[in-house]
Coordinates of C-alpha atoms in Angstrom, one line a residue:
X6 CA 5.9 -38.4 -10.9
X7 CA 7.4 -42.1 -9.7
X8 CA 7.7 -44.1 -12.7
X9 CA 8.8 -41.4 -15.4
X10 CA 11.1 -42.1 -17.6
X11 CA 14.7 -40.5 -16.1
X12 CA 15.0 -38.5 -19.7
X13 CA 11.5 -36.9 -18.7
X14 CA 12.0 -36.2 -15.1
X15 CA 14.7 -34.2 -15.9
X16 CA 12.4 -32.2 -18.8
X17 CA 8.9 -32.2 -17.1
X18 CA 9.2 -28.1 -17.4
X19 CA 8.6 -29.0 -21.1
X20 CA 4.7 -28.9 -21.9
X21 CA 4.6 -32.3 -22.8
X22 CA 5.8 -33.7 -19.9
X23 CA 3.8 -31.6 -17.9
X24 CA 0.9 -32.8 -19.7
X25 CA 2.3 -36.5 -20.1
X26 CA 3.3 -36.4 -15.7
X27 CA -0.4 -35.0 -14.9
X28 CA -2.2 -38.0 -16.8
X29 CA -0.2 -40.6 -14.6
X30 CA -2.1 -39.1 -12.0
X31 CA -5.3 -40.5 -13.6
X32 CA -3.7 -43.7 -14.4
X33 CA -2.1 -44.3 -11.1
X34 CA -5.4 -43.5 -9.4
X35 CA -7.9 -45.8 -11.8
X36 CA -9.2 -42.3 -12.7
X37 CA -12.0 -44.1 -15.8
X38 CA -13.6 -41.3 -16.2
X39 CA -16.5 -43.4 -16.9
X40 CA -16.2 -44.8 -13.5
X41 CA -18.1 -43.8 -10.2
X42 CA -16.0 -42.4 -7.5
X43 CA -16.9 -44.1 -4.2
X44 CA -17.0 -41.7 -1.3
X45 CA -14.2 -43.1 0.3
X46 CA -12.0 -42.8 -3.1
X47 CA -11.9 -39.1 -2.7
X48 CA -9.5 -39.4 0.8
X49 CA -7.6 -42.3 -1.0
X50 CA -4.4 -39.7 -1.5
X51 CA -2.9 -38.0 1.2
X52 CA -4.4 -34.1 1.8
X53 CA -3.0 -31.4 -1.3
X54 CA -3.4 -28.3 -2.1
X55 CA -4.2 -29.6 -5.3
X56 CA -7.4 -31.3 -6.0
X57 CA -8.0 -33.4 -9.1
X58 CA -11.7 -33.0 -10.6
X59 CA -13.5 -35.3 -12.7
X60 CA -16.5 -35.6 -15.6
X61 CA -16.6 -32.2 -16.0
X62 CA -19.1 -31.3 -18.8
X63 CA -17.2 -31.0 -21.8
X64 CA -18.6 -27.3 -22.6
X65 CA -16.9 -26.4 -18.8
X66 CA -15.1 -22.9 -18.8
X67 CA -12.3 -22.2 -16.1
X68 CA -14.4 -19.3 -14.9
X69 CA -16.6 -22.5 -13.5
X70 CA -14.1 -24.5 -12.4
X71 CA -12.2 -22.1 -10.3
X72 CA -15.3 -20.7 -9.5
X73 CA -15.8 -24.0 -7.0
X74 CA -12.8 -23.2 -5.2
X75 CA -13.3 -20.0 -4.7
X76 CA -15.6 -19.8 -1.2
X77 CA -12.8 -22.2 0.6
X78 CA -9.8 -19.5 -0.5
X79 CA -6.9 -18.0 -2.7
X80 CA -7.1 -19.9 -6.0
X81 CA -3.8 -20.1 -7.0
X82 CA -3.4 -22.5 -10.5
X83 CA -5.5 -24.3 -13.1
X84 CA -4.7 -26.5 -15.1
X85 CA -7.9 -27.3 -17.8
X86 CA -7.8 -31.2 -19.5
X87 CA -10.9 -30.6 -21.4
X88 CA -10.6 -33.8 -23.5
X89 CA -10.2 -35.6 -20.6
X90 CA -13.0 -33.8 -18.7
X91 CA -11.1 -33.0 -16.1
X92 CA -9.1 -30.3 -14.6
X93 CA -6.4 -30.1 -11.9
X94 CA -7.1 -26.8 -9.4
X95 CA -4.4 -25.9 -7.0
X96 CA -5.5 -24.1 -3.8
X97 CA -3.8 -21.4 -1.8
X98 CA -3.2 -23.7 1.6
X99 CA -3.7 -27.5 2.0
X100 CA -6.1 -26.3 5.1
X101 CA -8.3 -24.3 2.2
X102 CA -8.1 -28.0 0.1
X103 CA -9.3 -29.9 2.7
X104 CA -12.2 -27.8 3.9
X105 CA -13.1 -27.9 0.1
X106 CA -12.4 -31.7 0.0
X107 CA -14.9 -32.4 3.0
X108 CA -17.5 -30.2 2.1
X109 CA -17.8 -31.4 -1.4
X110 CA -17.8 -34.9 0.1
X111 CA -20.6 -34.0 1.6
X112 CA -22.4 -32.5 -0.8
X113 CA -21.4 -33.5 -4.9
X114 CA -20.6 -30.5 -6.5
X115 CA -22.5 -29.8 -9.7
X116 CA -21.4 -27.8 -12.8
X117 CA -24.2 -27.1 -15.4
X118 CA -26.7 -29.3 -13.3
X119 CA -23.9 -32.6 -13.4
X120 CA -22.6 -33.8 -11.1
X121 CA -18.9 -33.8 -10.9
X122 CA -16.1 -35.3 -8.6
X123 CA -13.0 -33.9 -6.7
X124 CA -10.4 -35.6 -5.0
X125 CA -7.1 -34.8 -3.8
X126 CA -4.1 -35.2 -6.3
X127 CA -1.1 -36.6 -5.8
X128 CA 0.5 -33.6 -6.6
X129 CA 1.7 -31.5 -3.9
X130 CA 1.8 -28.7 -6.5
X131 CA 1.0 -27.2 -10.0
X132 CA 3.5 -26.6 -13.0
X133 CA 2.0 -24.7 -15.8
X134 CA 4.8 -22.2 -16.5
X135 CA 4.3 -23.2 -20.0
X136 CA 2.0 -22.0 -23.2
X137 CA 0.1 -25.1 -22.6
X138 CA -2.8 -23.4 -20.7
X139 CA -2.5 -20.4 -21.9
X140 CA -6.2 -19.2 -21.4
X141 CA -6.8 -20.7 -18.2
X142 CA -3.6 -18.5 -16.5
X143 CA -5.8 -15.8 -18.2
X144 CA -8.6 -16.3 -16.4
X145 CA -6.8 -17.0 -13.1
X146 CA -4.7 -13.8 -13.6
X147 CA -8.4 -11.9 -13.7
X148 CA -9.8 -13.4 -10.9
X149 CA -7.1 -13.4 -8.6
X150 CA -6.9 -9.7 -9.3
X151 CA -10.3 -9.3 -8.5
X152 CA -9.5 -11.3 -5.0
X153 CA -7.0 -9.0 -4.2
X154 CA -8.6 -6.3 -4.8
X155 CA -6.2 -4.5 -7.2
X156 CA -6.4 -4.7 -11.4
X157 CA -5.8 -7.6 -13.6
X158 CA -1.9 -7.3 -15.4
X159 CA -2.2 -7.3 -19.0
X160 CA 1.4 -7.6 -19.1
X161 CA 2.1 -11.6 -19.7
X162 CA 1.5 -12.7 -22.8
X163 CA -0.6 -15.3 -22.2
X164 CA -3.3 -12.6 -20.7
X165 CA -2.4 -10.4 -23.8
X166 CA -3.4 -13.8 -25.8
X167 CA -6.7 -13.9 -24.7
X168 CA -7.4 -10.3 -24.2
X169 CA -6.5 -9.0 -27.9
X170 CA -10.0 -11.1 -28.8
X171 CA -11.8 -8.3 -27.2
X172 CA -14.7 -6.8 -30.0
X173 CA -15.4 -4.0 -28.4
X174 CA -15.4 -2.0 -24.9
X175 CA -19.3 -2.3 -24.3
X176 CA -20.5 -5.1 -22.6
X177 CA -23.9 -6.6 -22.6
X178 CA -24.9 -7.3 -18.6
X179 CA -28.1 -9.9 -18.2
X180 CA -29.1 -10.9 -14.8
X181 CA -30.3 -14.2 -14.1
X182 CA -32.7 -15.0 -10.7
X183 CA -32.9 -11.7 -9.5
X184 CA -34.2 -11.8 -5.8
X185 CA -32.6 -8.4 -4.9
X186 CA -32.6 -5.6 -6.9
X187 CA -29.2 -4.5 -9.1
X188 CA -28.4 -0.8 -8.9
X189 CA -26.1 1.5 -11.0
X190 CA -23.9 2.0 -8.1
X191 CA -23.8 -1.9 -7.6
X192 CA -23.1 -2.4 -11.1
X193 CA -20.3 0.2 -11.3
X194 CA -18.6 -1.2 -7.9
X195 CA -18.0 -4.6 -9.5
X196 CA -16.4 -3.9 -12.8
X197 CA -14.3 -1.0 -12.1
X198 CA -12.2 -3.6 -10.7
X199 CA -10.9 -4.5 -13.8
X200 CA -11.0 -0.6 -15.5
X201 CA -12.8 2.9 -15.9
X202 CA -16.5 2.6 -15.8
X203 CA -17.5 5.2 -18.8
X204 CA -21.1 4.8 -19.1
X205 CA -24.1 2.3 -17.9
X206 CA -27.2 2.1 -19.6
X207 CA -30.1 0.3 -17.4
X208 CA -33.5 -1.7 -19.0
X209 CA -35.9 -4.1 -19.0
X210 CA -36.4 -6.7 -22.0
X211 CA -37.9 -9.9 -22.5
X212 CA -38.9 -9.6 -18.6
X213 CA -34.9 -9.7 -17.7
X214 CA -33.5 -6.9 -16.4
X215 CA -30.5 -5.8 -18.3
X216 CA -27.5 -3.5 -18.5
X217 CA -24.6 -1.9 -21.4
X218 CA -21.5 -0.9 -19.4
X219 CA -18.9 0.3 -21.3
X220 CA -15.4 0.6 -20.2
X221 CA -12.7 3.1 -21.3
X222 CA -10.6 0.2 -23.4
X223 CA -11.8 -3.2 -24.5
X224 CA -9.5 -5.2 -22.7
X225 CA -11.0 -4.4 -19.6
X226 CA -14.1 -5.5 -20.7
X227 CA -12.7 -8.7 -21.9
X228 CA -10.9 -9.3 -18.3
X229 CA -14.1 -8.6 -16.8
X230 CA -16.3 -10.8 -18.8
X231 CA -13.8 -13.8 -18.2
X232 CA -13.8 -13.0 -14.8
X233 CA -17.5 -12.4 -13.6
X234 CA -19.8 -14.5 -16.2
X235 CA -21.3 -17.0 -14.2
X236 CA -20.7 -15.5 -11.2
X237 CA -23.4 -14.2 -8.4
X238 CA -23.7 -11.0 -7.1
X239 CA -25.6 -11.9 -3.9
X240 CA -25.3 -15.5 -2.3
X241 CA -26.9 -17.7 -4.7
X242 CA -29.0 -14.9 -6.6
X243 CA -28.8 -11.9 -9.5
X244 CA -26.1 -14.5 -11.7
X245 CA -24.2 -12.3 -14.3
X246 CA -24.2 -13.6 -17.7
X247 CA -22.1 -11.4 -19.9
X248 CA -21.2 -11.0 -23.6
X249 CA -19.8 -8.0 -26.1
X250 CA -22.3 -6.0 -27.1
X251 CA -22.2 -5.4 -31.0
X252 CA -22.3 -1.2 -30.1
X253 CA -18.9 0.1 -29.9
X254 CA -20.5 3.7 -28.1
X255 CA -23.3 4.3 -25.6
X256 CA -25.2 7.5 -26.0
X257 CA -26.4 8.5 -22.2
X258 CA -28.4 11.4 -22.2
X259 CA -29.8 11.5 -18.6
X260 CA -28.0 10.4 -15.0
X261 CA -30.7 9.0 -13.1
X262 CA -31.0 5.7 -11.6
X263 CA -31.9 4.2 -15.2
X264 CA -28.2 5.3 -17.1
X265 CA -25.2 7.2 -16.2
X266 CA -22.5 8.8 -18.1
X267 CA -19.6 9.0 -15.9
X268 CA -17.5 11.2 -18.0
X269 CA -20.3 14.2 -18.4
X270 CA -21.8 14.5 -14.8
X271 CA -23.4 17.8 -16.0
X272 CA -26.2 16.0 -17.8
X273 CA -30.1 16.2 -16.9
X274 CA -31.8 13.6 -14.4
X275 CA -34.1 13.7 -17.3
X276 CA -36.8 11.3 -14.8
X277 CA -39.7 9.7 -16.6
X278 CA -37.5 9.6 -19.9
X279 CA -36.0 6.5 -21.3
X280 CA -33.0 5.7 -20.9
X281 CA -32.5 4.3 -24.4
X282 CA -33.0 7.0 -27.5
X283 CA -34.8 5.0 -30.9
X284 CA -31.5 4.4 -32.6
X285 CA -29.9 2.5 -29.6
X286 CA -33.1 0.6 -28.9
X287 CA -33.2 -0.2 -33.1
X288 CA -29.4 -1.3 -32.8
X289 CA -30.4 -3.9 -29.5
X290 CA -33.1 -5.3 -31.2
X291 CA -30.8 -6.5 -33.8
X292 CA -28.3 -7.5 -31.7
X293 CA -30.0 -11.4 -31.0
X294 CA -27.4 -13.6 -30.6
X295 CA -26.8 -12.0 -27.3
X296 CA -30.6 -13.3 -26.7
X297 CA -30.1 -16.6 -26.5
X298 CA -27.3 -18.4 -23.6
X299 CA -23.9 -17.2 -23.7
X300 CA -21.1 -19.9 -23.7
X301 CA -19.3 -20.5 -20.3
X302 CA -22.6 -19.5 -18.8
X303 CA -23.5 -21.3 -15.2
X304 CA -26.9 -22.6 -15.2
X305 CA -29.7 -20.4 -13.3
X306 CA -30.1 -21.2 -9.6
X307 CA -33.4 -22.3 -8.5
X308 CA -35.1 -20.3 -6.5
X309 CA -34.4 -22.0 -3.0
X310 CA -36.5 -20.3 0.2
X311 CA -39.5 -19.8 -1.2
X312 CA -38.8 -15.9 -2.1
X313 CA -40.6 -14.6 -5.2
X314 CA -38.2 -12.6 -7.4
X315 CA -40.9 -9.9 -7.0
X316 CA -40.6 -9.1 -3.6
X317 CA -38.9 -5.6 -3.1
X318 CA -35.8 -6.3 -1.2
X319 CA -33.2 -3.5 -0.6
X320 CA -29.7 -5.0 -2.0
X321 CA -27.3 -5.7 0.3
X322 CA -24.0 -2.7 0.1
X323 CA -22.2 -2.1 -3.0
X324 CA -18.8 -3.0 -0.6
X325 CA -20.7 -6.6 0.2
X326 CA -21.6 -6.8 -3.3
X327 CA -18.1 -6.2 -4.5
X328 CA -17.0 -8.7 -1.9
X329 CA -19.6 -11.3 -3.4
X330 CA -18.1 -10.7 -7.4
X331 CA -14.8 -10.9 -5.6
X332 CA -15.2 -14.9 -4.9
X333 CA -17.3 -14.9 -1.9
X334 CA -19.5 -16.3 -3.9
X335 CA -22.8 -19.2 -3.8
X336 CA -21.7 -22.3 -5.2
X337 CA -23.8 -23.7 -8.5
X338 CA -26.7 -25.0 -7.3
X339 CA -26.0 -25.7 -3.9
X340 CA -29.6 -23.8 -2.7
X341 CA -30.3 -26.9 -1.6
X342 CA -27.5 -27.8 0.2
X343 CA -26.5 -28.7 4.2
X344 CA -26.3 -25.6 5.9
X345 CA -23.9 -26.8 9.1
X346 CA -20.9 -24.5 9.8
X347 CA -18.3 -25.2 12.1
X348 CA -16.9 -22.6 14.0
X349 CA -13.2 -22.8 15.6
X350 CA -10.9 -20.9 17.5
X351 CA -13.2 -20.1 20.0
X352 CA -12.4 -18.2 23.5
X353 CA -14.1 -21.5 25.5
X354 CA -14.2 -19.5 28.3
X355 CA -16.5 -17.3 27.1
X356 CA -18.7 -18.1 24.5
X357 CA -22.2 -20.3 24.9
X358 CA -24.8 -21.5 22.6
X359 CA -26.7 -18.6 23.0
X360 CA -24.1 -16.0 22.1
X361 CA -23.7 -18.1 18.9
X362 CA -26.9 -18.1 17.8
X363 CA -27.4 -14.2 18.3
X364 CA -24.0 -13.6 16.3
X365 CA -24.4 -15.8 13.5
X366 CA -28.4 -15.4 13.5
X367 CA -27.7 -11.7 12.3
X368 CA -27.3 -13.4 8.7
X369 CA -29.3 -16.5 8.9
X370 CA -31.7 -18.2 11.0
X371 CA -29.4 -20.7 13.1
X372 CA -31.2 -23.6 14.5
X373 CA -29.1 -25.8 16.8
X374 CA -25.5 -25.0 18.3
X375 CA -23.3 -27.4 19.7
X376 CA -20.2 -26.6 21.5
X377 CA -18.0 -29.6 21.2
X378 CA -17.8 -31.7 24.3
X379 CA -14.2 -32.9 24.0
X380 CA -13.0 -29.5 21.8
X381 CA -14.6 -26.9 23.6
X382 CA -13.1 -24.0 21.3
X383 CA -15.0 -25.5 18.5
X384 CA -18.7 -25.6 17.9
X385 CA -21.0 -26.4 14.8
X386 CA -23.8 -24.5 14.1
X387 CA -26.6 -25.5 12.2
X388 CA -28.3 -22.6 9.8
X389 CA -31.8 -22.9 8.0
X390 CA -30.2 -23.8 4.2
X391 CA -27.1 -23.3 2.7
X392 CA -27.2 -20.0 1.4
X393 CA -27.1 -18.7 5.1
X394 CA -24.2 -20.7 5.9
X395 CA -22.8 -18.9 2.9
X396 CA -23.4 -16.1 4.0
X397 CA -22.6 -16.6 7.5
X398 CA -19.0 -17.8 6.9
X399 CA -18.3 -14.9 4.3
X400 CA -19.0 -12.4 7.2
X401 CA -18.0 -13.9 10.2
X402 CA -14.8 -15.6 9.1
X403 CA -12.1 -13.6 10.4
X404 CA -13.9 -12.0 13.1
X405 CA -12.5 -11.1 16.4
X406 CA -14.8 -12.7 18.9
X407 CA -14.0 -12.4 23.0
X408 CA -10.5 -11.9 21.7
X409 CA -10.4 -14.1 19.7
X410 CA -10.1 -14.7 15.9
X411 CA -12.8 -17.1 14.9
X412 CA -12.4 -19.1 11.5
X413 CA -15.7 -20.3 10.3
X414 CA -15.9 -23.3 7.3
X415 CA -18.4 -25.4 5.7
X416 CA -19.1 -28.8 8.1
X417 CA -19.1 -31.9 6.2
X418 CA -22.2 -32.9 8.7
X419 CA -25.7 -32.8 7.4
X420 CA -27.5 -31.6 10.6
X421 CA -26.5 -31.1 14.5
X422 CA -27.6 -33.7 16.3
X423 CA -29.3 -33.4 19.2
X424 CA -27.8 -35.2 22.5
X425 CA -29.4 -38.3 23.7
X426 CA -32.2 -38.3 26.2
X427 CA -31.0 -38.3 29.3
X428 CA -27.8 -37.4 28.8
X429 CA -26.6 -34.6 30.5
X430 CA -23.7 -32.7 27.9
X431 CA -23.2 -29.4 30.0
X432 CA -25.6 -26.8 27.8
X433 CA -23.2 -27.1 25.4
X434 CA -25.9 -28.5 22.7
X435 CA -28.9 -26.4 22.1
X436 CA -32.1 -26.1 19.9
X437 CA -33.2 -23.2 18.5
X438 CA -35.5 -24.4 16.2
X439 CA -38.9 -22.5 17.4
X440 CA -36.8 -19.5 18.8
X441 CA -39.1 -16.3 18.6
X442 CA -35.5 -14.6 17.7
X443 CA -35.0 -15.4 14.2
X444 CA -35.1 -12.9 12.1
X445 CA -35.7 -13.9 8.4
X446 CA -38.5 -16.5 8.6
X447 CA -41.4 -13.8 7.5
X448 CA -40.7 -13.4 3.5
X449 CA -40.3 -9.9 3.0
X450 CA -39.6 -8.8 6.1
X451 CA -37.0 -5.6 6.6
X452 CA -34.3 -7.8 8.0
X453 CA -33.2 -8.8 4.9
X454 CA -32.8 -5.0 3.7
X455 CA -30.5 -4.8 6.8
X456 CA -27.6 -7.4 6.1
X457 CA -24.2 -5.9 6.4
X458 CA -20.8 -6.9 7.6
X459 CA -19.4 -6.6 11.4
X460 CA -18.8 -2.8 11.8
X461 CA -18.6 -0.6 14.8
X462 CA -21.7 1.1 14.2
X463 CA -25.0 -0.8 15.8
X464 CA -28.1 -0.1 14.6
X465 CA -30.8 0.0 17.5
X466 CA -34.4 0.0 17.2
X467 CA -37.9 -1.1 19.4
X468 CA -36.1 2.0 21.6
X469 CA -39.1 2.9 24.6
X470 CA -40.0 6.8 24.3
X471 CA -38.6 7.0 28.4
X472 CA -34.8 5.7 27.5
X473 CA -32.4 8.2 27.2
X474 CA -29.2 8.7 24.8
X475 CA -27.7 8.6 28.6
X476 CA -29.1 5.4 29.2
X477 CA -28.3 3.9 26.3
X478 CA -24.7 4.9 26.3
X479 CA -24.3 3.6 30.1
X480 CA -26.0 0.3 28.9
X481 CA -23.6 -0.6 26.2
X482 CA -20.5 0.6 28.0
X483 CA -21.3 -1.8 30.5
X484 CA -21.1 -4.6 28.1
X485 CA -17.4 -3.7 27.7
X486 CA -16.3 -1.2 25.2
X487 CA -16.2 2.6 24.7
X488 CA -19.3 4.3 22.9
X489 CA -17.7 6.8 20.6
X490 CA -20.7 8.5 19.0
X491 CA -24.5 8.3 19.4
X492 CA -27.7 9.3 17.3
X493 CA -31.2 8.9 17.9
X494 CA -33.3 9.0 14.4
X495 CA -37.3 8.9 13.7
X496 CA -38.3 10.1 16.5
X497 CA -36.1 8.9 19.2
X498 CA -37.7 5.0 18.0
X499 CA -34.3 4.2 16.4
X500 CA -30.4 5.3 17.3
X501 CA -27.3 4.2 15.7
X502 CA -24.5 3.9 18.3
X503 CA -20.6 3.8 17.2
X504 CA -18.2 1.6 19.4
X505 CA -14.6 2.0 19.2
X506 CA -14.0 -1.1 18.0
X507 CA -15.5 -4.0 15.5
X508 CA -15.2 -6.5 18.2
X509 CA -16.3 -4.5 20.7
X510 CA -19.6 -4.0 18.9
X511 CA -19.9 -7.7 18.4
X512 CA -19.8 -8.1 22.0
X513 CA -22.3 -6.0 22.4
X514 CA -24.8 -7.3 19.6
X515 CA -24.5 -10.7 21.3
X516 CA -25.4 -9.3 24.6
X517 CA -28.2 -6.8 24.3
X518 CA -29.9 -7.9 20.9
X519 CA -33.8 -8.8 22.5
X520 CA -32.3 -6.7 25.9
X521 CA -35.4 -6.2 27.8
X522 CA -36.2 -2.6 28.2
X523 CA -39.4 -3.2 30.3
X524 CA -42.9 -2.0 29.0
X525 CA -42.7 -4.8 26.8
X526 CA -40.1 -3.4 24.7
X527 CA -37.2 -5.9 23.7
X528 CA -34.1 -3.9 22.1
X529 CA -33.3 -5.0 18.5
X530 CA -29.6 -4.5 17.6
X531 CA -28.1 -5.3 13.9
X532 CA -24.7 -4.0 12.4
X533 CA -25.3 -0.7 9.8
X534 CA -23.5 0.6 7.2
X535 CA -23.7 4.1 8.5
X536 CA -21.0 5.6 10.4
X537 CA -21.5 8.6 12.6

């Protein structure tokens, strides 16, 4: 903080100062808030891991805020200026800031359908050890758990702050643009991150489907609401809206696919009965102010690709799902969004436009791949919309690829562009466009029932009657790797093959996926959840 008074250098752990050093940043920048940040503004400080965001709605919750961060990386502080309408959000790595920085100067971020405005800040770092932000640590401590995969410490006391305004342990679970269906086991994979998972109660009212989920304590409820309310369970569909129920006690009497009592596993499947008995149903109806919005709820998505929220797809796996809670998340209304990845790290000796396409078309329909000409380990690839790309980079980042590790981001570009005619670039640009390869542009088609993470099990299918588990074992050794177990399923038209490793069954997806087979049989390969 150049400028500050000596007497409150030497004191900025004190909350004022802190508060006092962080609104220099807006002064020092001409940070009006009722001013227009040119594009060019955002780049005007030098790169940070902490990013300074402006006109922010005023009924913003820190769930949102960090919730923008959250597909680019590790959130690691908040710091919420709500009468300022702003907040300052510190990043786990300055490379994590700057993909966020360029993507979002590519696209403007909205929150509650505004738009709002992020730029780097001139702080190279975030001091909140204070009880000024007392509720947005909370939250951070709850999400960050969640990203880490282990469970939220109640032990600070600003967490126990927050958390001893828990009502009860039953939450109240509606689910907003629900292209994919939500399942028990989906459901109970999510929030037993933050606690035991005692009982789920599933049904349908007011045309929404809905679920009670009560935990074993009520401050694991309460981390889990602050942690997964406006969140999505699938990229850019089925958004969580959450709220205490005003029941303190579910009463499950069957476990079925409707309701499940965890603690009892000895009760009926009771199909065809409903899952709610009269005094339960009495007690919802009642309970109206969960009816209407809950605060710090993100605005529904629109429903971007055409797909009709009744079409009967299969949900992706309750691992990928978990992953999705977990941060991997869709940003808020970004459906509509450019849907240009770039890809680096690359083994340029290997890879081509073509392999790229078949890799990153198992989760969207790429359309043009360009291997940079002066940067030949890099390439950006160009998917149908922005969910895909969300999708894409949530999978694929991280992969080993031809020996590689391969890091995929958001592109701040719009579209690939083609090369100019004439010029020859080496077939390192290519259109895919009217490719008879991509898999998801019939609505309702299985491929989107079949979306799952690398994994060393392939699933094969189109399989002629003639070909042999021989044959098939020699062809995918060939392609380099060891095949470690091999099944053939519904009548020798399908076969799940294991290879020893992840990236050895990458290799192999990028090279036999549409393999001819002759008699007009073209081998489709995808990655399955199944092991053998």
């Amino acid at each position: 903080c150049d400028g500050v008074a000596p007497e409150w250098r030497s004191g900025l752990r004190t909350a004022d100062a802190i508060y006092s050093c962080m609104m220099l940043d807006f002064t020092a920048n001409g940070n009006d808030s009722s001013k227009k940040l040119r594009v060019e503004d955002r780049m005007e400080s030098p790169p940070s891991r902490v990013l300074h965001i402006r006109k922010l709605p005023s009924e913003v919750s820190e769930t949102e805020v960090i919730a923008l961060g959250l597909p680019f990386g590790k959130v690691t502080n908040i710091l919420m200026l709500k009468g300022k309408n702003q907040a300052f959000l510190e990043l786990g790595t300055e490379e994590a800031a700057v993909t966020m920085v360029n993507y979002y100067t590519a696209v403007t971020p909205q929150v509650r359908n505004v738009p709002v405005f992020i730029q780097f800040s001139n702080h190279k770092e975030l001091k909140t050890d204070s009880a000024l932000n007392q509720r947005a640590q909370a939250v951070l401590q709850a999400v960050s758990a969640v990203q880490e995969g282990g469970s939220p410490n109640s032990d600070t006391s600003a967490l126990d702050s927050v958390l001893a305004q828990a009502p009860s342990p039953v939450l109240r679970i509606i689910i907003d643009n629900m292209f994919y269906p939500v399942t028990l086991d989906v459901l109970q994979q999510i929030f037993s991150k933050f606690g035991t998972v005692m009982k789920i109660i599933t049904f349908t009212k007011n045309n929404q489907f809905q679920a009670l989920l009560q935990f074993s304590e009520p401050v694991n409820a309460q981390q889990a609401r602050l942690s997964l309310d406006g969140q999505n369970i699938y990229n850019s569909c089925c958004t969580l809206r959450i709220d205490f129920s005003k029941l303190v006690n579910l009463n499950v009497k069957y476990n079925n696919d409707k309701s499940r009592d965890y603690t009892r596993p000895e009760l009926p499947a009771g199909d065809g009965q409903p899952s709610l008995d009269p005094a339960m149903a009495a007690a919802l109806n009642k309970d109206s102010s969960l009816l209407g919005t809950p605060s710090g709820m993100v605005a529904p998505y629109s429903s971007g690709g055409g797909f009709q929220s009744s079409l009967s797809y299969s949900p992706l796996s309750a691992a990928a799902a978990a992953a999705a809670a977990a941060g991997r998340v869709a940003l808020s209304g970004h459906s509509g969004c450019s849907g240009v990845l770039l890809v680096s790290n690359l083994n340029e000796e290997m890879v081509t436009p073509q392999s790229l396409f078949t890799l990153f078309g198992v989760y969207g329909d790429a359309q043009r791949v360009k291997i940079l000409y002066n940067k030949k380990d890099s390439a950006l690839i160009q998917m149908s919309d922005g969910n895909q790309a969300q999708l894409a980079m949530s999978h694929l980042n991280g992969q080993k690829m031809y020996g590689k590790i391969i890091r995929v981001t958001l592109s701040k570009h719009q579209t690939v562009q083609l090369p100019r005619e004439g010029l020859d670039d080496q077939g390192l640009t290519k259109d895919f466009t009217n490719s008879p390869l991509h898999r998801f542009k019939k609505p309702g088609s299985k491929n989107f029932q079949n979306i799952f993470p690398p994994s060393a099990t392939l699933h094969l299918s189109n399989v002629p009657e003639d070909v042999t588990e021989e044959d098939l074992r020699q062809l995918f050794s060939n392609a380099g790797g060891t095949v470690k177990a091999f099944k053939f399923f519904q009548g020798h038209k399908m076969a799940l093959l294991q290879m020893s490793t992840v990236e050895e069954a990458i290799q192999a997806l990028m090279d036999l996926h549409n393999y001819d087979m002759g008699s007009n049989h073209h081998l489709k390969v995808s990655f399955s959840k199944s092991t053998i």
